[in-house]
Coordinates of C-alpha atoms in Angstrom, one line a residue:
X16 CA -4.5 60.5 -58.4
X17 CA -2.4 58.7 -55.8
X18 CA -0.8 56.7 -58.7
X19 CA -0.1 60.0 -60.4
X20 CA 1.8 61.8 -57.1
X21 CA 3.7 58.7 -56.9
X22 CA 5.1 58.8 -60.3
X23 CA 5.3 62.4 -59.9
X24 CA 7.9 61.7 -56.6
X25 CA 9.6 59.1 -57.9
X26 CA 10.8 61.1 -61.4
X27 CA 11.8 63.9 -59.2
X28 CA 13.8 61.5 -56.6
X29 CA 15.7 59.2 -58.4
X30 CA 16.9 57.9 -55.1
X31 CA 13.5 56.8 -53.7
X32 CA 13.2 54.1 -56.9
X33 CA 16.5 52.7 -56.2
X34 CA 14.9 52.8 -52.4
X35 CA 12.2 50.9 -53.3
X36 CA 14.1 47.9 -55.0
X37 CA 13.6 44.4 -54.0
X38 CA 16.2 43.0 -51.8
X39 CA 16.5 40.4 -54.2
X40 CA 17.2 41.9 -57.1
X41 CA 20.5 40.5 -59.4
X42 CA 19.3 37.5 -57.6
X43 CA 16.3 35.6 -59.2
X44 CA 17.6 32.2 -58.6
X45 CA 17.6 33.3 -54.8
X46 CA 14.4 34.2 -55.0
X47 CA 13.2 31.4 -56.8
X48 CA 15.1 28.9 -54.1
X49 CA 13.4 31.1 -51.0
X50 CA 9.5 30.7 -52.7
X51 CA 9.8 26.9 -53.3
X52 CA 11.1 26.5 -50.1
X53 CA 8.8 28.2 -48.1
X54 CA 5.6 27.0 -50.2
X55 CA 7.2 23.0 -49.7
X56 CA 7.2 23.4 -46.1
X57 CA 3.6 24.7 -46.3
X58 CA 2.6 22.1 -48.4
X59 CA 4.1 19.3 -46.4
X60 CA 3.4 20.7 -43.2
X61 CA -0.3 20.5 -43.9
X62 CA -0.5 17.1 -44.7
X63 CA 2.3 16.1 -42.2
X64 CA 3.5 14.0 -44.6
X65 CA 7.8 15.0 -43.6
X66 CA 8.6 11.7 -43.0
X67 CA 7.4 10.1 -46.4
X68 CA 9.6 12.7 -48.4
X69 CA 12.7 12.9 -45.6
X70 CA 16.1 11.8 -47.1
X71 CA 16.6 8.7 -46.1
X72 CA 19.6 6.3 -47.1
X73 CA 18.5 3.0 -45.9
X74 CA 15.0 3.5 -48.2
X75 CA 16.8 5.4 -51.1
X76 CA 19.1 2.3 -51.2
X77 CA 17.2 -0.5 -50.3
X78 CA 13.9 0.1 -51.2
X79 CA 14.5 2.0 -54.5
X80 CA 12.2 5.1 -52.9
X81 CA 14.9 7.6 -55.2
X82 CA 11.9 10.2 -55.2
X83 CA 13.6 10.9 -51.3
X84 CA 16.7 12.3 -53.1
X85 CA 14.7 15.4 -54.7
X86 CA 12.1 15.5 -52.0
X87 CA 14.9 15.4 -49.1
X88 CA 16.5 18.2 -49.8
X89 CA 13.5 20.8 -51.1
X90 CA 12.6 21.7 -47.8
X91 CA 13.4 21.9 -43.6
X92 CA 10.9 19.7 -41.7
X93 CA 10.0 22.2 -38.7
X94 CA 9.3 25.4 -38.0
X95 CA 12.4 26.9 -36.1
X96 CA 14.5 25.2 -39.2
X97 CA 12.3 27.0 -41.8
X98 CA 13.0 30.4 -40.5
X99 CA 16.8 30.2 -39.4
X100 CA 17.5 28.0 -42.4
X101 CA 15.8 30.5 -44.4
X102 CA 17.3 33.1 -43.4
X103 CA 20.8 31.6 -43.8
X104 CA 20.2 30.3 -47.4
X105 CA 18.9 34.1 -48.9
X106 CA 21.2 35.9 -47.0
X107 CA 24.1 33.7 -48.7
X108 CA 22.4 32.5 -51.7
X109 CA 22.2 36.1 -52.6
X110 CA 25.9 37.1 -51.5
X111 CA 27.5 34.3 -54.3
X112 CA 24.8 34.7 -57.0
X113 CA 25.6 38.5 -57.5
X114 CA 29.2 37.4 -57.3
X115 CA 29.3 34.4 -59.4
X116 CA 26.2 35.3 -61.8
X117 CA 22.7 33.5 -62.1
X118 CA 24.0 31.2 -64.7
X119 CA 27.5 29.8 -63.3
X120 CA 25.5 29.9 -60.0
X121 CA 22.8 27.3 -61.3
X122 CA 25.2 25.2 -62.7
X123 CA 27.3 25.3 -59.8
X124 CA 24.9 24.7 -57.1
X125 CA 23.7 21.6 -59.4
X126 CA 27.0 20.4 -59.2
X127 CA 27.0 20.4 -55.4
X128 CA 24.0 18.7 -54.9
X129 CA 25.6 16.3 -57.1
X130 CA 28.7 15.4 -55.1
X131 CA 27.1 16.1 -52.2
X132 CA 24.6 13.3 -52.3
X133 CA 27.2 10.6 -54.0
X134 CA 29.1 11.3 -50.8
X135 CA 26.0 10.7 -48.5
X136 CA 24.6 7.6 -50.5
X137 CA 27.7 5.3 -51.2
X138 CA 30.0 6.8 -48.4
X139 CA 28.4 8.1 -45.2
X140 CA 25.1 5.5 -45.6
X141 CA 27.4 2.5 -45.7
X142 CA 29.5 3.8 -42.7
X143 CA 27.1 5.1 -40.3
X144 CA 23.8 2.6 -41.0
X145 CA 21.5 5.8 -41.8
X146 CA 21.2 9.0 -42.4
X147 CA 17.6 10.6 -41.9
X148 CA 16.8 14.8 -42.8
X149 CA 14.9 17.0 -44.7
X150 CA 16.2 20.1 -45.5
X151 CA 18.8 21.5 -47.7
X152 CA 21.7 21.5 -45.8
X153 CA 24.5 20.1 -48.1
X154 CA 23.5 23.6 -49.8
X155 CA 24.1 25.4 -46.7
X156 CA 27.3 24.0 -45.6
X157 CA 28.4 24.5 -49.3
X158 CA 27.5 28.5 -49.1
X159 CA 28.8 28.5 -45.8
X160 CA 32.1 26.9 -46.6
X161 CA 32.3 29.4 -49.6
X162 CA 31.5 32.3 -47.1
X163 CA 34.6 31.3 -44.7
X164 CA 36.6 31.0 -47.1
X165 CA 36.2 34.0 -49.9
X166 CA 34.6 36.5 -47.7
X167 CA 37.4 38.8 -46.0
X168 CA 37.1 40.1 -42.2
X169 CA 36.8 44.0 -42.5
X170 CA 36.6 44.6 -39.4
X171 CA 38.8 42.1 -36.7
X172 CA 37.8 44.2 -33.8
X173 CA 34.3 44.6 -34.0
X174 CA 33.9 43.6 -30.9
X175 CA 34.9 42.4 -27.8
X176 CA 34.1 39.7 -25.2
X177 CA 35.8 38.3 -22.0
X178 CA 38.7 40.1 -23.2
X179 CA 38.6 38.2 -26.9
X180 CA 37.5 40.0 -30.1
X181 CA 35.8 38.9 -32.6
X182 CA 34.9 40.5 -36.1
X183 CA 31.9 41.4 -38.0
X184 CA 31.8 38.0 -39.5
X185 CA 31.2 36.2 -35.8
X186 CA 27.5 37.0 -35.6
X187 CA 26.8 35.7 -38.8
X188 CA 29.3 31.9 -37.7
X189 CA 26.3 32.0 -34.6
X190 CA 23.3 31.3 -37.3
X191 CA 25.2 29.0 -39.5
X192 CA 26.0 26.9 -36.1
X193 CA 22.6 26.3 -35.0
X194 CA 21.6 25.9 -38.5
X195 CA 24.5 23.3 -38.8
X196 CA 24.0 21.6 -35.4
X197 CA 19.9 22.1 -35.8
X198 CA 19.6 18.2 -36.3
X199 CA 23.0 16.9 -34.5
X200 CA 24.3 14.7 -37.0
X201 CA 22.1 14.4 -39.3
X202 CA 22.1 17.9 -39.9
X203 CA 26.0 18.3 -39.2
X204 CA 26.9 15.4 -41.8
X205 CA 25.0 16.3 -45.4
X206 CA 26.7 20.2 -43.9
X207 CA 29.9 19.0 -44.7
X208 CA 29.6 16.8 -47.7
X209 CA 28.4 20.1 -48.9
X210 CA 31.7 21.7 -47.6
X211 CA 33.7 19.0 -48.6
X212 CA 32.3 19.7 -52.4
X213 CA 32.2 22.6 -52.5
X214 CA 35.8 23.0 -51.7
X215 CA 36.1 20.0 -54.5
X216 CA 34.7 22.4 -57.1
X217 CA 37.0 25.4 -56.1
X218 CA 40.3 23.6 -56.2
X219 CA 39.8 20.8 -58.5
X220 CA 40.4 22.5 -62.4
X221 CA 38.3 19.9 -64.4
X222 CA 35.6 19.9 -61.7
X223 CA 35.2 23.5 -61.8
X224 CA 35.6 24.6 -66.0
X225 CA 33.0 21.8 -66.3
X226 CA 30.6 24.1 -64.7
X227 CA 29.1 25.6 -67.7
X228 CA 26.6 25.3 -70.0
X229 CA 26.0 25.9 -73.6
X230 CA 24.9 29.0 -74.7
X231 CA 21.6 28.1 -76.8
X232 CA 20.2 26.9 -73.2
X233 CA 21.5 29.4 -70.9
X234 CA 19.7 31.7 -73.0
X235 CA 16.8 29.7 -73.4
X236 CA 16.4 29.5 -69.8
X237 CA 17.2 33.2 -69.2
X238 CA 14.2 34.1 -71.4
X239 CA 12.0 32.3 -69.5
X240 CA 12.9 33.5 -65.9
X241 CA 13.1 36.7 -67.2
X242 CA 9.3 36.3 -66.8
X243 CA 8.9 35.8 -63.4
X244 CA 11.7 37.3 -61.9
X245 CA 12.8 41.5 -61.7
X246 CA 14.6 44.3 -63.9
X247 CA 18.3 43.3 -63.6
X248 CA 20.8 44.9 -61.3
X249 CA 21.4 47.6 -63.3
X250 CA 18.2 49.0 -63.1
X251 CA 18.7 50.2 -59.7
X252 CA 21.5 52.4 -60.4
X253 CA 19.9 56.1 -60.6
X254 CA 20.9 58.2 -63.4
X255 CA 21.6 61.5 -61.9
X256 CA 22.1 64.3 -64.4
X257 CA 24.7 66.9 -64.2
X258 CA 24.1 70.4 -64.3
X259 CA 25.2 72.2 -67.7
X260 CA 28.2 73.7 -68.7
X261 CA 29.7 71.8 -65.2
X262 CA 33.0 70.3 -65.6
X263 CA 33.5 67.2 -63.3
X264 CA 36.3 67.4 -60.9
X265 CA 37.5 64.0 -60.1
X266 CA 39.8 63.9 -57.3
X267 CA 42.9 61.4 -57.2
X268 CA 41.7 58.6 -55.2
X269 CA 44.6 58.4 -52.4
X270 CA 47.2 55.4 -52.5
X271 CA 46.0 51.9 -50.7
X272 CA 46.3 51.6 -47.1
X273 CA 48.9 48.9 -46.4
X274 CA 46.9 47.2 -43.9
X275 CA 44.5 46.5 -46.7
X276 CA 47.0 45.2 -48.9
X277 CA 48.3 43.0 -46.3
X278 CA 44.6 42.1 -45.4
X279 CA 44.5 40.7 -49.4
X280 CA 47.5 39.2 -49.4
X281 CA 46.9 37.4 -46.8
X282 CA 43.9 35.7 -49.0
X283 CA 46.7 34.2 -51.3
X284 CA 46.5 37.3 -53.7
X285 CA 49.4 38.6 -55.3
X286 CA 50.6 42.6 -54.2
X287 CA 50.1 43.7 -58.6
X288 CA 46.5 42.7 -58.4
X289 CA 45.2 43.6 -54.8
X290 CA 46.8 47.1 -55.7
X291 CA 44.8 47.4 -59.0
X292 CA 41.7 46.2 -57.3
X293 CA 42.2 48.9 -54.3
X294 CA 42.8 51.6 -56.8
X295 CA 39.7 50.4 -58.8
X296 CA 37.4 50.4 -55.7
X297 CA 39.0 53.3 -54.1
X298 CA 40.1 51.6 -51.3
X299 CA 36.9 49.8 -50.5
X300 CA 38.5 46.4 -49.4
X301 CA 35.2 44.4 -49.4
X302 CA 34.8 46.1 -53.3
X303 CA 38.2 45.1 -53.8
X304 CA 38.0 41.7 -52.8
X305 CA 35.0 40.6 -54.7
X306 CA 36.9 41.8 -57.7
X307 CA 39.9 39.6 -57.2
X308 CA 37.5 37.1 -56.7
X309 CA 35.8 37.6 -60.1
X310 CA 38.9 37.8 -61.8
X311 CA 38.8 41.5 -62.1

C-alpha cells in the first residue's frame, strides 16, 4: 500500500523524483572514488596496519616495496583526514566529472596520478631524504588547482571581514588549506606535484589530446559500471507537460550585463564567445562559464 501511494505521489509530482535524486548522480566515478575510500580506511584502520601501506619513498625505492605506490594513495590514515579529505574530494570530484565527463575524467585523473608520483619518486625523494603519507592528496591538490583556476568568483563581495572582502569561493580555500597543511609537508608536497600536473595536463597540447582512450574500451567499461552505478543525468530532468492548445511565449532573454562579460574576459576568454555563452545561459555566468570551458 505504502509502495502504491508513493508511486501514486511521485507520477503526480514530477518534482519530488527529481528531489529524491542522489547527490551523486552524472557522477559514478565520484561515487565509486568516495566508497573505496571510506571502506580502505575501515579496513586498514581495523587492523592498524597504516604504516605498512603508507607511501613511502625511501621503501618504494630501496627496498622494492612498489605495492606502497597503489596502497599510498587509496586512503587518508586518520580520522579527522577521512572526513575533511572526504568531503573535499566528492565535493570537487563531482564539480569536474559532470564538467569534463566520466570517461575523459578517468583518464585524466590516471594521468595525474601518473605525473604526480614520477615527480615524488625521482624528484622530491632524492631532494628531501623521504617522503612518508597516506592519503590521496596529489588528487586533491590536482582538483584543487583545477578549482582555482577554471572556477569563476560570482560573487567578490560575499562577504566581509576586518574591513577585507572575500567571495563565495573563500569558505571553500579554508577546507582545502587544512586538507593541504593536514600533514605539514608531507601532506603540502604530493598537494602540489598534483598541482604542478595538473597544470602540466592543461597547458601542455600532447599531454592533454593523449588523454583519451579507444572507443571499444570506453564502452566496454561503461557497460560494466552501468551496473553498479545510477540512471544518467538526464534522468533527473522532469518532463513537465503543457497544457493543450497553449502556445509558449518565450520571452527575449535581455542583453549580457557587462560586468559579466568583463568577469569572463577576464578568464582569458574572447568577447564573441563569452557573449554567445551569456546569451545561451541567459545570463547565468556560472552556466556560462562551464560552457566556455567545455568548448561550448
Amino acid at each position: 500500500v505504502l509502495r502504491s501511494i508513493v508511486s501514486f505521489n511521485m507520477q503526480n509530482n514530477p518534482r519530488a523524483d527529481a528531489s529524491n535524486q542522489s547527490w551523486l548522480i552524472g557522477a559514478p566515478l565520484t561515487k565509486i572514488l568516495g566508497v573505496i575510500t571510506g571502506i580502505s580506511y575501515a579496513i586498514i584502520e581495523g587492523r592498524k596496519s597504516h604504516d605498512n601501506l603508507a607511501f613511502d619513498t625511501n621503501t618504494i625505492l630501496q627496498d622494492g616495496q612498489f605495492y606502497r605506490i597503489f596502497t599510498g594513495p587509496l586512503t587518508f590514515s586518520t580520522s579527522g583526514e577521512i572526513v575533511v579529505g572526504l568531503c573535499v574530494l566528492v565535493n570537487l570530484s563531482r564539480r569536474f566529472e559532470r564538467e569534463m565527463g566520466t570517461r575523459k575524467y578517468c583518464i585524466w585523473l590516471i594521468g595525474i596520478g601518473i605525473l604526480s608520483i614520477i615527480m615524488q619518486l625521482l624528484v622530491v625523494g632524492p631532494l628531501l631524504g623521504t617522503l612518508r603519507y597516506s592519503g590521496p592528496y596529489h588528487t586533491i591538490g590536482s582538483l584543487f588547482w583545477m578549482f582555482h583556476t577554471t572556477t569563476p568568483r560570482l560573487h567578490p563581495r560575499f562577504f566581509g571581514m576586518f574591513g577585507l572582502h572575500f567571495s563565495e569561493k573563500s569558505i571553500a580555500y579554508v577546507f582545502y588549506f587544512q586538507m593541504i597543511l593536514f600533514r605539514g609537508l608531507d601532506s603540502l608536497i604530493p598537494c602540489v606535484c598534483g598541482m604542478i600536473a595538473s597544470q602540466m595536463v592543461k597547458t601542455i597540447p600532447p599531454l592533454n589530446s593523449a588523454l583519451d582512450v579507444p572507443d571499444t574500451l570506453a564502452s566496454a567499461v561503461t557497460t560494466i559500471m552501468e551496473r553498479f552505478i545510477d540512471d544518467p543525468p538526464a534522468a533527473i530532468v522532469p518532463t513537465i507537460r503543457e497544457p493543450r492548445h497553449r502556445v509558449p511565449i518565450t520571452a527575449p532573454s535581455p542583453p549580457p550585463p557587462e560586468s559579466a562579460v568583463q568577469q569572463l574576459t577576464s578568464m582569458g576568454f574572447d568577447r564573441d564567445s563569452v557573449l554567445r555563452a551569456l546569451q545561451a545561459s541567459q545570463n547565468n555566468v556560472e552556466r556560462a562559464a562551464d560552457r566556455l570551458l567545455m568548448g561550448g
